[in-house]
Coordinates of C-alpha atoms and ligand atoms in Angstrom, one line a residue:
M145 CA -40.1 -23.3 203.1
S146 CA -43.2 -25.4 202.9
R147 CA -43.2 -28.9 201.6
I148 CA -45.8 -28.1 199.1
Y149 CA -43.6 -25.3 197.7
L150 CA -40.6 -27.6 197.4
I151 CA -42.7 -30.2 195.6
Y152 CA -43.9 -27.5 193.3
V153 CA -40.3 -26.3 192.6
F154 CA -39.2 -29.9 192.0
V155 CA -42.1 -30.6 189.5
F156 CA -41.5 -27.4 187.7
S157 CA -37.8 -28.1 187.3
M158 CA -38.5 -31.6 186.0
F159 CA -40.9 -30.0 183.5
L160 CA -38.1 -27.7 182.3
V161 CA -35.6 -30.5 182.0
G162 CA -38.2 -32.4 180.0
C163 CA -38.6 -29.5 177.7
A164 CA -34.9 -29.3 177.2
E165 CA -34.7 -32.9 176.3
E166 CA -37.4 -32.6 173.8
K167 CA -36.0 -29.5 172.2
L168 CA -35.7 -30.3 168.6
I169 CA -34.5 -28.2 165.7
K170 CA -37.4 -27.7 163.3
A171 CA -35.8 -25.1 161.0
A172 CA -32.3 -23.8 160.3
V173 CA -30.4 -21.3 158.3
V174 CA -26.6 -21.8 158.0
S175 CA -24.8 -18.9 156.3
A176 CA -21.6 -16.9 156.2
R177 CA -22.9 -14.4 158.8
K178 CA -24.8 -14.7 162.0
E179 CA -27.0 -11.7 161.2
A180 CA -28.1 -13.2 157.9
S181 CA -28.9 -16.6 159.4
E182 CA -30.9 -14.9 162.2
I183 CA -32.8 -12.8 159.7
G184 CA -33.7 -16.0 157.7
V185 CA -35.0 -17.7 160.9
E186 CA -37.0 -14.6 161.9
I187 CA -38.8 -14.9 158.6
M188 CA -39.7 -18.5 159.3
K189 CA -40.9 -17.5 162.8
K190 CA -43.3 -15.2 161.1
G191 CA -44.6 -18.2 159.1
G192 CA -42.4 -17.7 156.0
S193 CA -41.1 -20.7 154.1
A194 CA -37.5 -21.6 153.2
F195 CA -38.0 -19.7 150.0
D196 CA -39.1 -16.6 151.9
A197 CA -36.1 -17.0 154.2
M198 CA -33.8 -17.3 151.2
I199 CA -34.8 -13.9 149.9
A200 CA -34.3 -12.2 153.3
T201 CA -31.0 -14.1 154.0
D202 CA -29.6 -13.3 150.6
L203 CA -30.3 -9.6 150.9
A204 CA -28.9 -9.5 154.4
L205 CA -25.7 -11.0 153.1
A206 CA -25.6 -8.3 150.5
V207 CA -25.4 -5.8 153.4
C208 CA -23.2 -7.4 156.0
Y209 CA -21.0 -9.6 153.7
P210 CA -20.1 -7.3 150.9
N211 CA -17.2 -9.3 149.6
A212 CA -19.6 -12.0 148.3
G213 CA -23.2 -11.3 149.4
N214 CA -24.7 -9.1 146.7
I215 CA -27.5 -7.5 144.7
S216 CA -25.2 -7.1 141.8
G217 CA -23.8 -10.6 141.1
G218 CA -25.5 -13.9 140.5
G219 CA -26.1 -17.3 141.8
F220 CA -27.9 -20.7 141.7
L221 CA -30.6 -22.2 143.8
V222 CA -31.3 -25.9 144.1
Y223 CA -34.4 -26.8 146.1
R224 CA -36.4 -29.7 147.3
T225 CA -39.9 -29.1 148.5
A226 CA -41.4 -30.9 151.5
D227 CA -43.3 -33.2 149.1
G228 CA -40.1 -34.1 147.2
R229 CA -40.3 -31.9 144.1
T230 CA -36.9 -30.7 143.1
G231 CA -35.7 -27.9 140.8
S232 CA -33.2 -25.2 140.3
L233 CA -32.9 -21.5 139.3
D234 CA -30.1 -20.1 137.3
Y235 CA -29.7 -16.4 138.0
R236 CA -26.1 -16.4 136.8
E237 CA -24.8 -13.1 135.3
K238 CA -24.6 -12.8 131.5
A239 CA -22.0 -11.3 129.2
P240 CA -23.2 -7.8 128.1
I241 CA -24.7 -7.6 124.6
A242 CA -21.6 -5.7 123.4
A243 CA -19.2 -8.5 124.7
S244 CA -17.1 -10.3 122.2
R245 CA -14.8 -13.3 122.2
D246 CA -11.4 -11.5 122.2
M247 CA -12.4 -8.6 124.4
Y248 CA -9.6 -9.3 126.9
L249 CA -6.8 -9.8 124.3
D250 CA -4.3 -7.3 122.9
K251 CA -3.7 -6.9 119.2
N252 CA -1.1 -9.8 119.4
G253 CA -3.7 -12.1 120.9
N254 CA -2.2 -12.0 124.4
I255 CA -4.4 -11.7 127.5
I256 CA -4.3 -8.2 129.0
P257 CA -3.7 -8.6 132.8
E258 CA -6.6 -7.6 135.1
K259 CA -8.9 -6.7 132.3
S260 CA -11.3 -9.5 133.1
T261 CA -11.0 -9.2 136.9
L262 CA -10.6 -5.5 137.8
G263 CA -12.7 -2.5 136.7
G264 CA -15.7 -1.9 134.4
L265 CA -15.0 -4.5 131.6
A266 CA -14.9 -7.3 134.1
I267 CA -18.6 -6.9 135.1
G268 CA -21.3 -9.2 133.9
V269 CA -25.0 -8.3 133.8
P270 CA -26.2 -8.9 137.3
G271 CA -28.8 -11.6 138.0
T272 CA -29.4 -11.6 141.7
V273 CA -32.4 -9.3 142.1
A274 CA -34.2 -10.8 139.2
G275 CA -33.5 -14.3 140.6
L276 CA -34.9 -13.4 144.0
E277 CA -38.0 -12.0 142.5
A278 CA -38.5 -15.1 140.4
V279 CA -38.3 -17.2 143.6
H280 CA -40.8 -15.0 145.3
K281 CA -43.2 -15.2 142.3
K282 CA -43.1 -19.0 142.2
F283 CA -42.8 -19.9 145.9
G284 CA -43.1 -16.8 148.1
T285 CA -45.7 -16.8 150.9
L286 CA -45.0 -13.6 152.7
Q287 CA -45.1 -10.2 151.0
W288 CA -42.0 -9.2 149.1
K289 CA -41.6 -6.0 151.1
E290 CA -41.6 -7.9 154.4
L291 CA -38.7 -10.0 153.0
V292 CA -36.6 -7.0 152.0
Q293 CA -37.2 -4.9 155.1
P294 CA -34.8 -6.8 157.4
A295 CA -31.9 -6.0 155.0
I296 CA -33.0 -2.3 154.9
N297 CA -33.0 -2.3 158.7
L298 CA -29.6 -3.9 158.8
A299 CA -28.1 -1.4 156.4
L300 CA -29.6 1.5 158.5
S301 CA -28.6 0.2 161.9
G302 CA -25.3 -1.2 160.7
Y303 CA -23.5 -4.5 160.9
V304 CA -20.6 -5.2 163.2
V305 CA -17.2 -5.9 161.6
T306 CA -15.6 -9.2 162.5
E307 CA -11.9 -9.7 162.8
K308 CA -11.8 -11.7 159.6
Q309 CA -13.7 -8.9 157.9
E310 CA -11.3 -6.2 159.2
Q311 CA -8.5 -8.2 157.6
S312 CA -10.4 -8.6 154.3
F313 CA -11.2 -4.9 154.1
S314 CA -7.6 -3.9 154.8
E315 CA -6.2 -6.4 152.3
K316 CA -8.4 -5.0 149.5
K317 CA -8.3 -1.3 150.5
Q318 CA -5.7 -0.3 147.9
D319 CA -7.7 -2.0 145.2
F320 CA -10.8 -0.1 146.3
I321 CA -8.9 3.1 146.1
K322 CA -7.2 2.3 142.8
V323 CA -10.6 1.6 141.2
N324 CA -12.8 4.1 143.0
G325 CA -10.6 6.9 144.4
Q326 CA -9.7 8.0 147.9
N327 CA -13.2 8.9 149.0
T328 CA -14.9 5.7 148.2
F329 CA -17.1 4.3 151.0
Y330 CA -15.0 1.2 151.8
A331 CA -11.7 3.2 151.8
Q332 CA -12.7 4.1 155.3
T333 CA -10.8 2.1 157.9
F334 CA -13.2 -0.3 159.5
R335 CA -11.9 -2.3 162.5
A336 CA -13.3 -5.3 164.2
N337 CA -16.3 -4.4 166.3
D338 CA -16.9 -1.2 164.4
T339 CA -20.5 -0.7 163.1
V340 CA -20.9 -0.1 159.3
K341 CA -24.0 1.7 158.3
N342 CA -24.7 1.8 154.6
F343 CA -27.4 4.4 153.9
A344 CA -26.9 4.4 150.2
L345 CA -27.5 0.6 150.1
A346 CA -30.5 1.1 152.4
N347 CA -32.0 3.5 149.8
T348 CA -31.3 1.0 147.0
L349 CA -33.0 -1.7 149.0
K350 CA -36.0 0.5 149.6
L351 CA -36.5 0.9 145.9
I352 CA -36.2 -2.9 145.5
A353 CA -38.7 -3.4 148.3
K354 CA -41.1 -1.0 146.5
H355 CA -40.7 -2.0 142.9
G356 CA -39.3 -5.5 143.0
K357 CA -36.7 -6.2 140.3
S358 CA -37.7 -3.0 138.4
G359 CA -36.3 -1.1 141.4
F360 CA -32.9 -2.4 140.4
Y361 CA -33.0 -2.9 136.7
E362 CA -34.8 0.3 135.9
G363 CA -35.1 3.9 137.3
T364 CA -32.4 5.6 139.3
V365 CA -30.6 2.5 140.6
A366 CA -30.2 1.3 137.0
K367 CA -29.0 4.8 135.9
D368 CA -26.4 5.0 138.7
L369 CA -25.2 1.5 137.9
I370 CA -24.8 2.1 134.2
D371 CA -23.2 5.5 134.8
R372 CA -20.7 3.9 137.1
V373 CA -19.9 1.0 134.8
Q374 CA -19.4 3.2 131.9
Q375 CA -17.2 5.6 133.8
K376 CA -15.0 2.6 134.6
G377 CA -14.8 1.5 130.9
G378 CA -17.5 -1.1 131.1
I379 CA -20.0 -1.9 128.3
I380 CA -23.2 -2.8 130.2
T381 CA -26.2 -0.8 128.9
H382 CA -29.9 -0.3 130.0
E383 CA -30.9 -2.8 127.4
D384 CA -28.7 -5.4 129.1
L385 CA -30.4 -4.7 132.4
I386 CA -33.9 -4.7 131.1
S387 CA -33.5 -7.9 129.1
Y388 CA -32.0 -10.0 132.0
E389 CA -34.0 -13.0 132.8
P390 CA -33.3 -15.9 135.2
V391 CA -34.0 -19.4 134.1
W392 CA -35.7 -22.3 135.9
R393 CA -33.7 -25.4 134.8
D394 CA -33.7 -29.1 135.7
P395 CA -31.0 -29.9 138.2
I396 CA -28.5 -32.6 137.5
N397 CA -29.6 -35.8 139.1
F398 CA -27.5 -38.9 139.7
Q399 CA -27.2 -41.8 142.1
Y400 CA -24.2 -42.7 144.3
K401 CA -24.9 -46.0 146.0
D402 CA -28.2 -45.5 147.8
L403 CA -28.0 -41.7 147.7
N404 CA -30.0 -39.7 145.2
I405 CA -28.2 -36.4 144.5
Y406 CA -29.4 -33.1 142.9
S407 CA -26.9 -30.4 142.0
M408 CA -26.7 -27.5 139.7
G409 CA -26.6 -28.1 135.9
P410 CA -25.0 -25.9 133.2
P411 CA -24.1 -23.1 133.1
S412 CA -22.6 -24.5 136.3
S413 CA -20.2 -27.4 135.9
G414 CA -21.0 -28.4 139.5
G415 CA -23.6 -31.0 139.0
I416 CA -22.0 -32.8 136.1
C417 CA -18.5 -32.8 137.6
L418 CA -19.8 -33.9 141.0
G419 CA -21.7 -36.7 139.3
Q420 CA -18.8 -37.8 137.2
I421 CA -16.4 -37.8 140.2
M422 CA -18.8 -39.7 142.5
K423 CA -19.6 -42.2 139.8
M424 CA -15.9 -42.8 139.1
I425 CA -15.1 -43.4 142.7
E426 CA -18.2 -45.5 143.5
P427 CA -16.7 -48.9 142.6
Y428 CA -13.6 -48.2 144.8
N429 CA -15.6 -48.0 148.1
V430 CA -13.5 -45.2 149.6
G431 CA -15.1 -46.0 152.9
N432 CA -13.0 -49.1 153.1
Y433 CA -9.9 -46.9 153.3
E434 CA -9.2 -44.4 156.1
H435 CA -10.4 -40.9 155.8
N436 CA -7.8 -38.7 154.0
S437 CA -5.5 -41.8 153.7
M438 CA -3.1 -42.1 150.7
E439 CA -5.4 -44.5 148.9
T440 CA -8.5 -42.4 149.4
I441 CA -6.7 -39.3 148.2
Q442 CA -5.4 -41.2 145.1
I443 CA -8.9 -42.5 144.1
I444 CA -10.5 -39.1 144.6
V445 CA -7.7 -37.1 142.9
E446 CA -7.7 -39.4 139.8
A447 CA -11.4 -39.0 139.4
E448 CA -11.2 -35.3 139.9
R449 CA -8.4 -35.0 137.3
R450 CA -10.5 -36.8 134.7
S451 CA -13.6 -34.8 135.4
Y452 CA -12.0 -31.4 135.3
A453 CA -10.4 -32.3 132.0
D454 CA -13.8 -33.0 130.6
R455 CA -15.1 -29.8 132.1
S456 CA -12.5 -27.8 130.1
L457 CA -13.6 -29.2 126.8
Y458 CA -17.4 -29.8 127.0
L459 CA -19.0 -27.4 129.5
G460 CA -20.4 -23.9 128.9
D461 CA -23.8 -22.2 128.7
P462 CA -26.4 -24.7 127.6
D463 CA -28.2 -22.0 125.7
F464 CA -25.2 -21.6 123.5
V465 CA -23.4 -25.0 123.3
K466 CA -24.7 -28.5 123.2
I467 CA -23.6 -30.3 126.3
P468 CA -23.3 -34.1 126.1
K469 CA -24.7 -34.4 129.6
N470 CA -25.9 -38.0 129.4
E471 CA -22.7 -39.2 127.8
L472 CA -20.5 -37.4 130.4
L473 CA -22.5 -39.1 133.2
D474 CA -22.7 -42.5 131.5
E475 CA -21.5 -45.3 133.8
N476 CA -19.6 -47.1 131.0
Y477 CA -17.9 -44.0 129.9
L478 CA -16.8 -43.2 133.4
S479 CA -15.6 -46.6 134.3
D480 CA -13.6 -46.5 131.0
R481 CA -12.1 -43.2 132.1
M482 CA -10.8 -44.8 135.2
K483 CA -9.4 -47.9 133.5
D484 CA -5.8 -46.6 133.4
F485 CA -5.9 -45.6 137.1
S486 CA -3.5 -47.6 139.2
F487 CA -2.6 -47.3 142.9
E488 CA 1.0 -47.9 141.8
S489 CA 1.6 -44.4 140.3
A490 CA -0.1 -41.1 139.5
S491 CA -1.7 -40.4 136.1
K492 CA -0.3 -37.3 134.5
S493 CA -2.3 -34.3 133.4
V494 CA -0.7 -33.7 130.0
D495 CA 0.0 -30.4 128.3
I496 CA 0.3 -28.4 131.5
L497 CA 0.2 -24.8 130.6
P498 CA 2.1 -22.2 132.5
G499 CA -0.1 -19.6 134.2
K500 CA -0.2 -17.7 137.3
V501 CA -2.8 -19.2 139.6
L502 CA -4.1 -16.9 142.3
W503 CA -4.5 -19.1 145.3
E504 CA -6.6 -16.8 147.3
E505 CA -8.6 -17.7 150.4
S506 CA -12.2 -18.7 149.7
E507 CA -14.0 -15.7 150.9
E508 CA -15.2 -14.5 147.6
T509 CA -18.4 -16.4 147.1
T510 CA -21.0 -17.5 149.6
H511 CA -23.3 -20.4 150.2
Y512 CA -26.2 -20.8 152.6
S513 CA -28.5 -23.8 153.3
I514 CA -32.0 -23.6 154.7
I515 CA -34.6 -26.0 156.0
D516 CA -38.0 -24.8 157.1
P517 CA -40.5 -26.3 159.5
M518 CA -42.5 -27.9 156.7
G519 CA -39.3 -29.6 155.4
N520 CA -38.6 -27.5 152.3
A521 CA -34.9 -27.4 151.6
I522 CA -32.9 -24.7 149.9
A523 CA -29.3 -24.7 148.7
V524 CA -28.0 -21.4 147.3
T525 CA -24.6 -20.3 146.2
T526 CA -24.1 -16.7 145.2
T527 CA -21.2 -14.6 144.2
L528 CA -19.5 -11.5 142.9
N529 CA -16.7 -13.9 141.7
G530 CA -13.6 -12.3 143.2
S531 CA -13.6 -10.8 146.7
Y532 CA -15.7 -7.6 146.3
G533 CA -16.0 -8.5 142.6
S534 CA -14.6 -6.0 140.1
K535 CA -14.0 -3.6 143.1
V536 CA -16.1 -1.1 141.2
F537 CA -18.3 0.4 143.8
V538 CA -21.5 2.2 142.9
E539 CA -21.2 5.0 145.5
K540 CA -24.8 6.2 145.1
G541 CA -26.2 2.7 145.4
G542 CA -23.8 1.5 148.2
Y543 CA -22.7 -1.8 146.5
F544 CA -19.8 -3.5 144.6
L545 CA -20.2 -4.9 141.1
N546 CA -19.2 -8.4 140.1
N547 CA -16.2 -9.5 138.0
E548 CA -17.9 -12.6 136.8
M549 CA -16.6 -12.2 133.2
D550 CA -13.3 -13.8 134.3
D551 CA -15.2 -17.1 134.6
F552 CA -15.2 -17.2 130.8
S553 CA -12.3 -18.6 129.0
S554 CA -10.6 -15.4 127.7
K555 CA -8.3 -17.4 125.5
P556 CA -8.4 -21.2 124.8
G557 CA -6.1 -23.1 127.1
Y558 CA -5.2 -20.2 129.3
P559 CA -6.2 -20.3 133.0
N560 CA -8.6 -17.9 134.7
M561 CA -8.1 -16.6 138.3
F562 CA -8.9 -20.1 139.6
G563 CA -6.4 -21.7 137.3
L564 CA -9.3 -23.2 135.3
I565 CA -8.7 -23.9 131.6
G566 CA -11.5 -23.7 129.0
G567 CA -12.0 -23.5 125.3
K568 CA -14.7 -22.9 122.7
A569 CA -17.6 -24.1 124.9
N570 CA -16.8 -21.4 127.4
A571 CA -15.6 -18.7 125.0
I572 CA -17.1 -15.2 125.5
S573 CA -20.1 -14.4 123.4
S574 CA -22.8 -11.7 123.6
E575 CA -25.4 -12.5 126.3
K576 CA -23.8 -15.8 127.1
R577 CA -23.5 -17.1 130.7
M578 CA -20.0 -17.8 131.9
L579 CA -19.3 -21.4 133.2
S580 CA -19.4 -21.7 136.9
A581 CA -18.3 -24.3 139.5
M582 CA -20.9 -23.3 142.1
S583 CA -22.6 -26.5 143.3
P584 CA -25.6 -26.0 145.6
T585 CA -26.5 -29.6 146.3
I586 CA -29.3 -31.6 147.8
V587 CA -29.0 -35.2 148.8
E588 CA -31.8 -37.7 149.4
K589 CA -31.5 -41.1 151.1
N590 CA -34.4 -43.5 151.0
N591 CA -36.5 -40.8 149.3
Q592 CA -36.0 -38.5 152.3
L593 CA -34.1 -35.3 152.5
Y594 CA -30.6 -36.2 153.8
M595 CA -28.3 -33.3 153.2
I596 CA -28.2 -29.7 152.0
V597 CA -24.7 -28.6 151.1
G598 CA -22.6 -26.0 149.2
T599 CA -19.6 -23.7 149.5
P600 CA -17.5 -20.9 147.9
G601 CA -14.0 -21.7 146.7
G602 CA -14.0 -21.2 142.9
S603 CA -12.6 -24.4 141.3
T604 CA -12.5 -26.1 144.7
I605 CA -16.3 -25.9 145.2
I606 CA -17.0 -29.2 143.5
T607 CA -14.4 -31.1 145.3
S608 CA -15.3 -29.6 148.7
V609 CA -19.0 -30.6 148.3
L610 CA -17.8 -34.1 147.3
Q611 CA -15.8 -34.4 150.5
I612 CA -18.6 -33.3 152.7
I613 CA -21.0 -35.9 151.3
L614 CA -18.3 -38.6 151.6
N615 CA -17.4 -37.6 155.1
V616 CA -21.0 -38.0 156.2
Y617 CA -22.0 -41.0 154.2
E618 CA -18.7 -43.1 153.9
Y619 CA -17.0 -42.0 157.2
D620 CA -20.0 -41.6 159.4
M621 CA -19.1 -38.1 160.6
D622 CA -21.7 -35.8 162.1
I623 CA -22.3 -32.8 159.8
Q624 CA -20.3 -30.3 161.8
T625 CA -17.2 -32.6 161.8
A626 CA -17.7 -33.3 158.1
V627 CA -17.5 -29.6 157.4
S628 CA -14.6 -28.9 159.8
V629 CA -12.1 -31.7 158.9
P630 CA -9.2 -30.8 156.5
R631 CA -9.7 -31.0 152.7
F632 CA -7.7 -31.4 149.6
H633 CA -8.2 -30.6 145.9
H634 CA -7.1 -31.5 142.4
Q635 CA -8.4 -29.9 139.2
W636 CA -6.4 -31.6 136.3
L637 CA -4.4 -28.4 135.6
P638 CA -2.2 -27.4 137.2
D639 CA -1.3 -31.0 138.0
I640 CA -0.8 -30.6 141.7
I641 CA -2.8 -31.7 144.8
T642 CA -3.6 -28.8 147.0
F643 CA -4.0 -29.5 150.7
E644 CA -5.1 -27.3 153.5
P645 CA -2.0 -25.9 155.3
N646 CA -0.3 -27.2 158.4
I647 CA -2.6 -30.2 159.0
F648 CA -1.7 -33.1 156.8
K649 CA 1.4 -35.1 157.7
S650 CA 4.6 -34.7 155.7
S651 CA 4.9 -38.5 155.6
L652 CA 1.6 -38.5 153.6
F653 CA 3.1 -36.0 151.2
D654 CA 6.3 -38.1 150.9
S655 CA 4.3 -41.2 150.0
L656 CA 2.2 -39.4 147.4
Q657 CA 5.3 -37.8 145.9
K658 CA 6.9 -41.2 145.6
K659 CA 3.9 -42.3 143.5
G660 CA 4.4 -39.3 141.2
Y661 CA 1.9 -36.8 142.6
D662 CA 3.1 -33.2 142.7
I663 CA 2.5 -31.3 145.9
K664 CA 3.6 -27.6 146.1
Q665 CA 3.4 -26.7 149.7
E666 CA 3.4 -23.0 148.8
Y667 CA 0.1 -23.5 147.0
N668 CA -1.5 -25.1 150.1
R669 CA -4.3 -22.9 151.4
I670 CA -7.7 -22.9 153.1
I671 CA -10.3 -24.7 150.9
G672 CA -14.0 -23.6 150.9
R673 CA -16.4 -22.5 153.5
V674 CA -19.1 -25.0 153.7
D675 CA -22.5 -24.4 155.2
A676 CA -24.6 -27.6 155.4
I677 CA -27.6 -29.2 157.0
K678 CA -28.2 -32.9 157.6
V679 CA -31.5 -34.7 158.4
S680 CA -31.3 -38.1 160.0
D681 CA -33.5 -41.0 159.0
K682 CA -35.5 -40.1 162.2
G683 CA -35.9 -36.6 161.0
I684 CA -33.4 -35.0 163.4
I685 CA -31.9 -31.8 161.9
S686 CA -28.3 -31.0 162.5
T687 CA -26.1 -28.2 161.1
G688 CA -22.5 -27.7 160.0
A689 CA -21.2 -24.1 159.8
D690 CA -17.6 -23.8 158.6
P691 CA -15.1 -22.7 161.3
R692 CA -12.9 -21.4 158.5
G693 CA -15.1 -18.3 158.3
D694 CA -17.5 -16.4 160.5
D695 CA -20.2 -18.8 159.4
E696 CA -23.0 -19.5 161.8
A697 CA -26.2 -21.5 162.1
S698 CA -29.4 -20.0 163.4
L699 CA -32.0 -22.5 164.6
L700 CA -35.7 -22.6 165.3
Y701 CA -36.7 -25.1 167.9
S702 CA -39.8 -27.1 168.5
Y703 CA -40.8 -28.4 171.9
E704 CA -43.0 -31.1 170.6
K705 CA -41.9 -34.6 169.8
Ligands
DON44 O1 -19.0 -19.3 139.5 C1 -17.9 -19.7 139.9 O2 -17.5 -20.8 139.8 C2 -17.0 -18.7 140.5 N1 -17.3 -17.3 140.1 C3 -17.1 -18.8 142.0 C4 -16.1 -17.9 142.7 C5 -15.8 -18.3 144.0 O3 -16.3 -19.3 144.5 C6 -14.9 -17.5 144.7 N2 -14.8 -17.9 146.1 N3 -13.9 -18.3 146.7

């Protein structure tokens, strides 16, 4: 081999090493499924923004993550544009026009089991497609059709079933059959590595691609939806569909030390509760105590208990109830709330009501975080509520319908499927939005984007988001570690601390129990599935995809410094 050739090989390899060193992430999508993350990144490769990527990612999740991804549920978007403007979109479902306060009670005023969770009456008026169209109208840069096409392709070519998904399908199969009959699409046995092609959904998406939101809320898709809902005893009408409108709202904004945090406001409780909890713990400097130590857990649990108690009384749809937002986030009020906290013994959540809490795993909702090459940031949490929602499947349309009505308080003081208690503020009313805990959140530090974070998990959403922010900011964890480490949760009622199973030491439980904290190991379970992005003060992007699910980050690299 000639010397010149060797020199050439050497220089070329050095060039490659140099490239590798300078490989920087310039955009990312972190979502519950690899396919959806990749589709989002493909859109950005074509020059699309984070908002464009949101639409494509969301619809891809509707295809390949049918337990939570949806065109027939609802969600919230919190965004921060590259130039620092923030905002949020509420495309939460609404109660049908014909809904009424006592619709889930029998003549003696008792809750009828499953009425708000399974079947036609559980379904709220979907908001997703209208929400995505609103995002496109305000921020879209690529054509709508281009953003819907990848989901159509995915539905036609099929998605590959994961092991976790096989288990999820098989666990819910009997419910699918109970609600939809033996021949329903998802009554087929899908095993890991099988490919699921959903032609009916592809056709629905084609109509959405062609007509935008009218492709869903009007015409044949709407007709099939209404027919199906009504066959299953539901009360949604064409008028409900046509009159659905998403709402741009101001996010909740609060400071924690030198962080500036934006999260979802009512009808989500997320922003207010996260703000209350962070402001209550701020004076205690949890970073001075070890991560997940007894003291840290005590401080956080006591703040959580107090905030969730306020949630139950004050929070609901802001278009229906007056919410004392400023008062709830007032520093004096919050420090007063913590006055009776002592490290010596647990506070007690009074008036604990009996109620069956379904401690399901957190696979029912889904969150994704996106940053684009310009620096626009997107946090979206979207849901059908329960896994596969009401289980009502629109066969002709290829999708499940939500059971979001269970997020209302069916009866004052009685828990919903997440054990959450509510009252008048969250009572059912015609066209009202049900209270949520979904907390898509964006954090700034020194006026720069710092974190994008969110998760599923029903009532545990708020406390999971809290822990991720604290893990990064107070405990200096990288974002992937912050997402992966074990979590705990308290929500006032039931008055127990829930821990993730088989990780925390029994000596920790003993110490907490001695202080009067109740821990029921049989209630311990996986908490949340967080998908987050962090941007360092030098602008370095890193991602955290939750190993509790099949979540994955897809990245777009830049080779320039
Ligand atoms: O809006 C809410 O708070 C609930 N519908 C979210 C449900 C959820 O996160 C279920 N996932 N685990």
